[in-house]
Short mmCIF file of C-alpha atoms and ligand atoms in Angstrom, two decimals:
data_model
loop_
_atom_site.label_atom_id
_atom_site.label_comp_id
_atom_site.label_asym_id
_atom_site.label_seq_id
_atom_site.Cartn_x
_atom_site.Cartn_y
_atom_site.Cartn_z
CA UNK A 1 208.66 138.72 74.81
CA UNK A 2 210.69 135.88 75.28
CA UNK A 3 210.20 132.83 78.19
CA UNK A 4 212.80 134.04 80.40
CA UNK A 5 210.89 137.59 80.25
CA UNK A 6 207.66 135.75 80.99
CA UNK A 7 208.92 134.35 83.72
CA UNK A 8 209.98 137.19 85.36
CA UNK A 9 208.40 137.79 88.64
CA UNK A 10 208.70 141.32 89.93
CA UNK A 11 208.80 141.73 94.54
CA UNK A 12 205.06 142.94 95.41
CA UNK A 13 205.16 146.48 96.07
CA UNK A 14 204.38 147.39 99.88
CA UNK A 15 200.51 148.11 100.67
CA UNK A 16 199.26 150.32 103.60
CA UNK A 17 196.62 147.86 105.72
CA UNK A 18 193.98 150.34 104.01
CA UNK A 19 194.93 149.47 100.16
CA UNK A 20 195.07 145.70 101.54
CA UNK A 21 191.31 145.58 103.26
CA UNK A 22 190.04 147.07 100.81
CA UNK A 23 191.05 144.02 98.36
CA UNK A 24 189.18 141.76 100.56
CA UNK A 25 185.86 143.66 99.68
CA UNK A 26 186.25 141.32 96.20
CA UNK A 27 185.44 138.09 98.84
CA UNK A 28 181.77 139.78 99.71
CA UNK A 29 181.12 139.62 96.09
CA UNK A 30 178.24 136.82 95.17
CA UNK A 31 180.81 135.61 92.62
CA UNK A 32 184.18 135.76 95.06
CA UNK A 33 187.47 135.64 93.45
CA UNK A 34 189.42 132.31 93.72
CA UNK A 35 191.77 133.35 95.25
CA UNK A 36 194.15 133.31 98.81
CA UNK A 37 194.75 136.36 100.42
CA UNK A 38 197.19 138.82 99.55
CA UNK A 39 200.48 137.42 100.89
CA UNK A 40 200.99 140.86 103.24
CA UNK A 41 198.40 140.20 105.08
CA UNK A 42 200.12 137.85 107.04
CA UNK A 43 202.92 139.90 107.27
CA UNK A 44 201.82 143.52 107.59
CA UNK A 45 202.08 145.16 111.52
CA UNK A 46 199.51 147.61 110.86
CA UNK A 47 197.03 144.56 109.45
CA UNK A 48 197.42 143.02 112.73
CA UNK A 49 196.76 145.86 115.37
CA UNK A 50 193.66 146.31 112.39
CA UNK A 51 192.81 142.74 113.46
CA UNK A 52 193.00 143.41 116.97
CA UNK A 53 191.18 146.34 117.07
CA UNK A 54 187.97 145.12 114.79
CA UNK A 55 187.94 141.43 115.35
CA UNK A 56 189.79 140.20 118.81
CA UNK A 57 188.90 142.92 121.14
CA UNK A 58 185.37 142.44 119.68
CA UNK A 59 184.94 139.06 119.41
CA UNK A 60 183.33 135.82 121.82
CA UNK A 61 186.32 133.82 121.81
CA UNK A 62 186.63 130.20 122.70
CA UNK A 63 188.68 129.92 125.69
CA UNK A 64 188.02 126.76 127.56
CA UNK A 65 185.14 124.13 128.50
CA UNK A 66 183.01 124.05 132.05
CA UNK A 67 185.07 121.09 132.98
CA UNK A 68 187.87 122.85 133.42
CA UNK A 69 186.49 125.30 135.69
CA UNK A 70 184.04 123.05 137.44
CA UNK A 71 184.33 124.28 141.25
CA UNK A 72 184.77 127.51 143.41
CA UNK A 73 188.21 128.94 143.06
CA UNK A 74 189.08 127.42 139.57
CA UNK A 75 190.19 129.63 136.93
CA UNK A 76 191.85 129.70 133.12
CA UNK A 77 194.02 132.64 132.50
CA UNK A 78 195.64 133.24 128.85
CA UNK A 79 195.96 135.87 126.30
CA UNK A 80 193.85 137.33 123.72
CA UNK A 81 195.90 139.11 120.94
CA UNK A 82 198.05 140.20 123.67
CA UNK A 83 195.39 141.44 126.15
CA UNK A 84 195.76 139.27 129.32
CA UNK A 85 192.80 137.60 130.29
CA UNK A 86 191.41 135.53 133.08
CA UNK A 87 188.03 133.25 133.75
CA UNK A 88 187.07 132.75 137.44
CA UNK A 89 184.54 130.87 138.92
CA UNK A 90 183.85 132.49 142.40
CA UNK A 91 182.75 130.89 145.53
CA UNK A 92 179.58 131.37 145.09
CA UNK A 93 180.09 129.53 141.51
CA UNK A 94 179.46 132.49 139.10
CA UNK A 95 182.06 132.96 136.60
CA UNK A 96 183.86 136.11 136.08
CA UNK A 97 185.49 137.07 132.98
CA UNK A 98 188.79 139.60 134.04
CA UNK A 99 191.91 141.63 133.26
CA UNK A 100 194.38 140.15 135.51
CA UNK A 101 196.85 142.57 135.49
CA UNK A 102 197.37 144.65 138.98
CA UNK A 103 195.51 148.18 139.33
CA UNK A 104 198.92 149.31 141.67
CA UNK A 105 201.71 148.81 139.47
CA UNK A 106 200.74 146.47 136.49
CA UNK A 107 202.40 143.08 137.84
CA UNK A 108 200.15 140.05 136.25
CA UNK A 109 198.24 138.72 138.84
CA UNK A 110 197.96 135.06 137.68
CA UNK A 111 200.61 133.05 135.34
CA UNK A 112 198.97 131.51 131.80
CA UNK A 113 197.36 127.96 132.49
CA UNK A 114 194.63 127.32 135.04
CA UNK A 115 194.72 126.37 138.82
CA UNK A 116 192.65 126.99 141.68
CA UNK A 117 192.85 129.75 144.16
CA UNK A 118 190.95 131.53 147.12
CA UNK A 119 191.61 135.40 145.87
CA UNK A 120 193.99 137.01 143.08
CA UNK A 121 197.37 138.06 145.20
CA UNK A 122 199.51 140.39 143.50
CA UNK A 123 203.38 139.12 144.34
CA UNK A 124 204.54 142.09 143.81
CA UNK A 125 203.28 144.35 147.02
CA UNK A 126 200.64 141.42 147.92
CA UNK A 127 197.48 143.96 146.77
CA UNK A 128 194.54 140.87 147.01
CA UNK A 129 191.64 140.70 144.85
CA UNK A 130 188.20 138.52 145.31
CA UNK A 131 187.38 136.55 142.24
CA UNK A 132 185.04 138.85 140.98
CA UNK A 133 187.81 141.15 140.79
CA UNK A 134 186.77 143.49 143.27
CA UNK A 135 189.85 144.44 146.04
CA UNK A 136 190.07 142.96 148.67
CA UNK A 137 192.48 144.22 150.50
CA UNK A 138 195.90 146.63 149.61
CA UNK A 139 198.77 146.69 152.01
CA UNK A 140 199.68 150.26 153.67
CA UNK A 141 197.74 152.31 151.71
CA UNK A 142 196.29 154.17 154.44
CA UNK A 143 198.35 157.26 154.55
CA UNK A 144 197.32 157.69 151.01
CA UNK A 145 193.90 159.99 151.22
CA UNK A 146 193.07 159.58 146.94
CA UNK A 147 193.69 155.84 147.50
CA UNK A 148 189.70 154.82 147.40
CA UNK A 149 189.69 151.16 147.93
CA UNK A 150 186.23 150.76 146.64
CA UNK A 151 186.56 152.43 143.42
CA UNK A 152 189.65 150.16 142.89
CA UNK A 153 188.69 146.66 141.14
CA UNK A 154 189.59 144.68 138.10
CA UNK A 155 188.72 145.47 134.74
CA UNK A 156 185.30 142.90 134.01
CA UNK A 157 184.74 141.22 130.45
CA UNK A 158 182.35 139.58 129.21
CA UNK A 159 181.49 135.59 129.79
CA UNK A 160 178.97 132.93 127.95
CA UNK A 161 178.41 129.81 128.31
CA UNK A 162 177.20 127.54 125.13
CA UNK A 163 176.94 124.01 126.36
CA UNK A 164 179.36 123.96 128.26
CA UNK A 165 181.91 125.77 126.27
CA UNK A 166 183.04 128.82 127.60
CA UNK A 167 183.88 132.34 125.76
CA UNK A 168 184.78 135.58 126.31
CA UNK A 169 184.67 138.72 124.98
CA UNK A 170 186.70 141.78 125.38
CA UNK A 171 184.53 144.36 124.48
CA UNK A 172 181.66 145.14 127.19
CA UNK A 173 179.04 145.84 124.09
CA UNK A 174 178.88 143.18 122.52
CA UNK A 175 175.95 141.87 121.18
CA UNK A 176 174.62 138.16 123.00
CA UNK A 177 176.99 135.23 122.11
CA UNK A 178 174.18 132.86 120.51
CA UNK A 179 172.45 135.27 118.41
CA UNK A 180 173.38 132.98 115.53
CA UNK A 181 173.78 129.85 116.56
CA UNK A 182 170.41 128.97 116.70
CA UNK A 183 170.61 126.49 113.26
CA UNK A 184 173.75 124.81 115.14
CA UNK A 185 171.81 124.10 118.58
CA UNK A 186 168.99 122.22 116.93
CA UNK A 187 171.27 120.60 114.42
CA UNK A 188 173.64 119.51 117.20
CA UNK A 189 170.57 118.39 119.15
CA UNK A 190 171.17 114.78 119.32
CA UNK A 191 174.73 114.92 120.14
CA UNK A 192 173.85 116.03 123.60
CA UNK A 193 176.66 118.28 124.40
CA UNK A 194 174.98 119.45 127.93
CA UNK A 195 175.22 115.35 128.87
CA UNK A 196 179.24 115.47 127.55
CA UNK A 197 182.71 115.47 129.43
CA UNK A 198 185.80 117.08 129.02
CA UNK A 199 188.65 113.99 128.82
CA UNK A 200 191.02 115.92 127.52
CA UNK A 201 192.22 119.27 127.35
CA UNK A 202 195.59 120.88 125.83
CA UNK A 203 197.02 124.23 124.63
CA UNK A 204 200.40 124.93 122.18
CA UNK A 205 201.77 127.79 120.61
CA UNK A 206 202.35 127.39 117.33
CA UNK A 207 204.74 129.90 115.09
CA UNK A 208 202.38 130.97 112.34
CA UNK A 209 199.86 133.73 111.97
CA UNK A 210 196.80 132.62 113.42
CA UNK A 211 194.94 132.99 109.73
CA UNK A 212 197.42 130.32 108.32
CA UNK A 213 195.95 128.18 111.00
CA UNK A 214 191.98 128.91 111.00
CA UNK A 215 192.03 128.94 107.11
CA UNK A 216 193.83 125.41 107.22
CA UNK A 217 190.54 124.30 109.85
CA UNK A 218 188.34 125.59 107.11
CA UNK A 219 189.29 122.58 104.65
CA UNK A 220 189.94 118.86 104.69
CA UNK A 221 192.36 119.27 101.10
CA UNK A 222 195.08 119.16 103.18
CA UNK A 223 194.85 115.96 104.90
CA UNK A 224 196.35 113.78 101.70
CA UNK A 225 199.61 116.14 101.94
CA UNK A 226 199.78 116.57 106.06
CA UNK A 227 197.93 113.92 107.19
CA UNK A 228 198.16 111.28 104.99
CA UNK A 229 198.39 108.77 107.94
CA UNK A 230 195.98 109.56 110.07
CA UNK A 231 193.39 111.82 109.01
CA UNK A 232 192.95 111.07 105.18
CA UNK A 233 191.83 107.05 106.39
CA UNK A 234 189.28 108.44 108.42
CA UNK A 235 188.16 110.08 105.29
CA UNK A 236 186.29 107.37 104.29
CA UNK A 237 183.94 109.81 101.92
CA UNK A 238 186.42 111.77 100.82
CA UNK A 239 187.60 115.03 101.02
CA UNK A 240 185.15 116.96 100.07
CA UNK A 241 182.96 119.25 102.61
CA UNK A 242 179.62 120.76 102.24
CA UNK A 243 180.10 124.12 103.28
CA UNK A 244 177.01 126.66 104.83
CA UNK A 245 178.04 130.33 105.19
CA UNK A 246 175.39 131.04 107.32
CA UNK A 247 176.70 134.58 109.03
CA UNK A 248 179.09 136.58 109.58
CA UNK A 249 180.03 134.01 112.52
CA UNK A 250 178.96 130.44 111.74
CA UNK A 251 179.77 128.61 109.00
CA UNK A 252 178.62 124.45 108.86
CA UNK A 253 181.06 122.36 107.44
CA UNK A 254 179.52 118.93 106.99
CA UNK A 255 182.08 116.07 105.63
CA UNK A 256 180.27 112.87 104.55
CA UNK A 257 181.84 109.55 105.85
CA UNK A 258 181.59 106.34 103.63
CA UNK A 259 181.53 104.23 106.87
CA UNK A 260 178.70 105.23 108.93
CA UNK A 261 180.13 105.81 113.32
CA UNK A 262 179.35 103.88 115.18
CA UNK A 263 177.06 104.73 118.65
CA UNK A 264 175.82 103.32 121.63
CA UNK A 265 175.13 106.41 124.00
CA UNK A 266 173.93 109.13 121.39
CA UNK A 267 170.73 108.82 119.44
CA UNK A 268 171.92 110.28 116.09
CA UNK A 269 170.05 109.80 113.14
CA UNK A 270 171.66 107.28 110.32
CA UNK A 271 172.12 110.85 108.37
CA UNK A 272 173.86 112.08 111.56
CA UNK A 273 175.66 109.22 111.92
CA UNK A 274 177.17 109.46 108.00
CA UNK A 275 178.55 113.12 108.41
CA UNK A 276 181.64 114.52 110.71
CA UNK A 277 179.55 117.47 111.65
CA UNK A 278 181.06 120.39 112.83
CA UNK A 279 180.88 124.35 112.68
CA UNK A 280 183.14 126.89 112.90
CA UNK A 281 182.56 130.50 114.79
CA UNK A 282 184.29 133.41 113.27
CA UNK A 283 187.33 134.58 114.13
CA UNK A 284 188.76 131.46 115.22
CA UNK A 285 186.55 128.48 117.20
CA UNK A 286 185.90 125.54 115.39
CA UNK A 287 183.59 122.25 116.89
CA UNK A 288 184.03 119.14 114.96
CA UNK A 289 181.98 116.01 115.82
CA UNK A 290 183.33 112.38 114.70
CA UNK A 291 180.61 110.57 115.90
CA UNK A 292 180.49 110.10 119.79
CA UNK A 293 183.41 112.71 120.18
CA UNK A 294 183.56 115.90 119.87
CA UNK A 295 186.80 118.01 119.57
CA UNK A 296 186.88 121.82 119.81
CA UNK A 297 189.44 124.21 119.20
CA UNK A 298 190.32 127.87 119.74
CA UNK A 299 193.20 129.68 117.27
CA UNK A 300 193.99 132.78 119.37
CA UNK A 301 196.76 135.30 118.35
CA UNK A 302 199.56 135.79 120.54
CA UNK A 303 201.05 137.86 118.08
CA UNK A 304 201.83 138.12 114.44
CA UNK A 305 203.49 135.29 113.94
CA UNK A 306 202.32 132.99 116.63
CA UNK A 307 199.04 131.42 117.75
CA UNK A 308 198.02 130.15 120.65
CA UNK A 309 196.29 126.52 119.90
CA UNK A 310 193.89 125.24 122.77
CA UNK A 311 191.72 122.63 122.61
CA UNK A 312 189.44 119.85 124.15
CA UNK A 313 187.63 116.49 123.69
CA UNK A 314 184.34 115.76 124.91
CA UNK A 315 182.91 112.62 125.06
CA UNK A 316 179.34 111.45 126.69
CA UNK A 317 179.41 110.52 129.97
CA UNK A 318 178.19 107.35 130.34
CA UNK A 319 180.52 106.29 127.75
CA UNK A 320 183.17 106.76 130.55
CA UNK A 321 181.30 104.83 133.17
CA UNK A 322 183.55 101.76 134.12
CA UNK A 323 186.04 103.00 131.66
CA UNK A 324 189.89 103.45 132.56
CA UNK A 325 189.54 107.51 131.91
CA UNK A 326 193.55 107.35 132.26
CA UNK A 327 193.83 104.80 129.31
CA UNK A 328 190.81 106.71 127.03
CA UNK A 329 192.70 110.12 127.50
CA UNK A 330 195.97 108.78 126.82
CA UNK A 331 194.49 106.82 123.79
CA UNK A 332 193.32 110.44 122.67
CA UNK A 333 195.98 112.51 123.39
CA UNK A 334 197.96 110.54 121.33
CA UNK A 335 196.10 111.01 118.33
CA UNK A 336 194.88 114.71 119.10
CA UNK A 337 198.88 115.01 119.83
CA UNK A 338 200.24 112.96 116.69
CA UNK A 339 197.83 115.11 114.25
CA UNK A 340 198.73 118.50 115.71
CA UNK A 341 202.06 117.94 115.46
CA UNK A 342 201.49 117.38 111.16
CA UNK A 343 199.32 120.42 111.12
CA UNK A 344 201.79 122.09 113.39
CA UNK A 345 204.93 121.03 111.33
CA UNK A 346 203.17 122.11 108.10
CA UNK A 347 201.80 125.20 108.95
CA UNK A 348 205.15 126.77 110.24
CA UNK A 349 206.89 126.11 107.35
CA UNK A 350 204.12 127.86 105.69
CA UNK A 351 205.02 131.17 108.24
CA UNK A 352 208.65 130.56 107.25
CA UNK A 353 208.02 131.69 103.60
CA UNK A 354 205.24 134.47 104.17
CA UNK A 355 207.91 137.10 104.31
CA UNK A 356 209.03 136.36 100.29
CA UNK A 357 208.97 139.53 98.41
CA UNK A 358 207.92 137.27 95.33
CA UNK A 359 204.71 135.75 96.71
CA UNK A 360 201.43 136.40 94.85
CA UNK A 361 197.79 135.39 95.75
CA UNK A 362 197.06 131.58 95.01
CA UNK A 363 194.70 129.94 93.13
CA UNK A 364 192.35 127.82 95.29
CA UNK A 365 190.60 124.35 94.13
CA UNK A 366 187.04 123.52 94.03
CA UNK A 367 187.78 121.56 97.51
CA UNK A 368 187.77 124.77 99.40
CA UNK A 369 184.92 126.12 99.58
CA UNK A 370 185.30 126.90 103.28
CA UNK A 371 188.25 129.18 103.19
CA UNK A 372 186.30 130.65 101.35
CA UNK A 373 183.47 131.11 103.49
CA UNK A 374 186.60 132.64 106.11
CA UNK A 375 187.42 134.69 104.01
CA UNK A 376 184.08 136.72 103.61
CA UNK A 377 183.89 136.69 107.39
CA UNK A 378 186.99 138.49 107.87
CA UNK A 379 186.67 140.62 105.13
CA UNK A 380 183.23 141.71 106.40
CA UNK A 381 185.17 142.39 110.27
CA UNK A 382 187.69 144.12 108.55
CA UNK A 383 185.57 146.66 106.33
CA UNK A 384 182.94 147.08 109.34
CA UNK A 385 183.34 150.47 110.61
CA UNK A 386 184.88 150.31 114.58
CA UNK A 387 184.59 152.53 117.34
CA UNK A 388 187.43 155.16 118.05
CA UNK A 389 189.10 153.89 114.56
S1 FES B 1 201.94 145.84 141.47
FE1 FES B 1 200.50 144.65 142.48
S2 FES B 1 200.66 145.22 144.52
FE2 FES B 1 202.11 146.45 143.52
FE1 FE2 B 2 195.01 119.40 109.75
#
């Protein structure tokens, strides 16, 4: 054979979402391949309404903190692989997880973002709903005798609460939120997340598939080629991570720093202090400590090729006592902003090439251990058997 034959690379053949989930069932082995996922699933239409179907219409997803929906009326709407979704706190300040999306003729009831707002009023023929999405009232809709006004409410999901950080889950069977995160609580302990504030919140969309953004959160490799500026110097122990696949959900990623953080208004341990602590929570939460601060962050699929990106900041609160709040958020929105716009940048040029016909699975390095640790998580959503599939 000569070099230029070697060389040859021949397209990958096309895969049904079948042949390709059963290839992850090599990342449940004890002795996982090495490798990144096959290129098509990133691509594939049928892998994605697979992943809607057995992970995001299953799933407790991260969707905002208390802060943010702190008094009667307030409420986050977004999307969840395409299934419009809405939190509401009500006036008697329960929170209500809901399908925002008219029962008369479909018309969302409430634009993506957050706000606050006495009922849910449809603009379309001004049908009102209370906040715990039952109706409230529905204009001339007398003369119509099947019309029952009591049998006609909003769809209700699922809501938990862990310290403040609030999820949602589509599916009304799912098992309880912190089943797992029992390790994680006590661990986290110190770092008094009940005593914390939100300073900041954002949300982008980014244009890549949302696993080419929660495997990239899975490993700090990347910060010497995308963040060599800002990251990789706070990286004062390097970038290795040690990584705890404790579930199907949680996984503790624990990166040693060289310089131990400083703190005046936590009581962490000098271990605690040495480590950026955080965990992440299958499909696509992650909750990173650096010190005093804590950032979390939700990966959320809008669609194939685009993921929504929302995050937070939290930060004790009597650290902010006194403080200029204005000048500490705008301090950290600027970084937060600076380093999601390298991770941003990077990532989408990743999406720009997952559509080659000469791609093949990568070898990965000893530094991630983590995406590793995704990987078995999704292959074991993938490969679990699901309702009415
Ligand atoms: S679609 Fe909402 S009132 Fe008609
Ligand atoms: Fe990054």
């Amino acid at each position: 054979m000569s070099p230029t034959e070697t060389a040859r690379v021949t397209p990958s053949p096309d895969r049904t979402a079948a042949e390709l989930v059963a290839e992850l069932r090599d990342y449940l082995r004890p002795d996982p391949p090495t490798l990144s996922l096959p290129p098509q699933l990133f691509t594939s239409p049928e892998v994605y309404e697979w992943e809607r179907t057995r992970i995001f219409h299953r799933s407790w997803i991260l969707v905002g903190h208390a802060d943010q929906l702190a008094a009667p009326g307030d409420y986050l709407a977004t999307t969840i692989a395409g299934e419009p979704v809405a939190v509401t706190r009500d006036q008697d300040g329960v929170l209500h997880g809901l399908s925002p999306v008219c029962r008369h003729r479909m018309m969302p009831l409430v634009e993506p973002g957050a706000g606050n707002t006495r009922d849910l009023t449809c603009s379309y023929h001004l049908w009102r709903y209370n906040l715990d999405g039952t109706l409230l009232a529905a204009t001339h809709m007398r003369g119509n005798a099947d019309f029952d006004p009591a049998a006609c409410r909003l769809p209700t999901f699922a809501v938990a609460q862990w310290h403040g950080l609030v999820f949602v889950n589509l599916d009304p069977t799912a098992p309880a939120f912190d089943d797992d995160l029992s390790v994680v609580d006590r661990e986290m302990t110190n770092y008094r997340l009940d005593e914390m504030v939100q300073v900041s919140s954002w949300t982008e969309e980014w244009d890549c598939n949302w696993k080419i953004a929660v495997e990239n959160g899975h490993e700090n490799y990347h910060a010497i080629g995308f963040h060599p500026e800002t990251v990789r110097p706070l990286m004062t122990g390097g970038i290795d991570m040690a990584v705890h696949a404790d579930s199907a959900l949680v996984t503790r990623l624990l990166s040693p720093t060289g310089t131990p953080f400083e703190t005046s208004f936590l009581p962490l341990t000098e271990a605690e202090r040495s480590v950026m602590y955080s965990f992440r929570l299958f499909p696509c939460a992650a909750v990173a400590t650096f010190g005093e601060s804590i950032a979390w962050i939700s990966l959320v699929p809008v669609s194939i090729g685009r993921t929504q990106v929302r995050g937070g900041t939290l930060m004790p609160a009597a650290a902010l006592e006194g403080a200029d709040l204005a000048a500490v958020r705008a301090q950290i929105e600027a970084v937060t902003g600076m380093i999601n716009a390298e991770d941003r940048r990077g990532l989408e040029a990743v999406q720009s090439a997952v559509g080659s016909r000469f791609l093949q699975r990568g070898q990965l390095s000893p530094k991630e251990p983590g995406v590793l640790a995704f990987y078995r998580n999704l292959a074991l959503a993938m490969t679990a058997d699901t309702p009415g599939t």
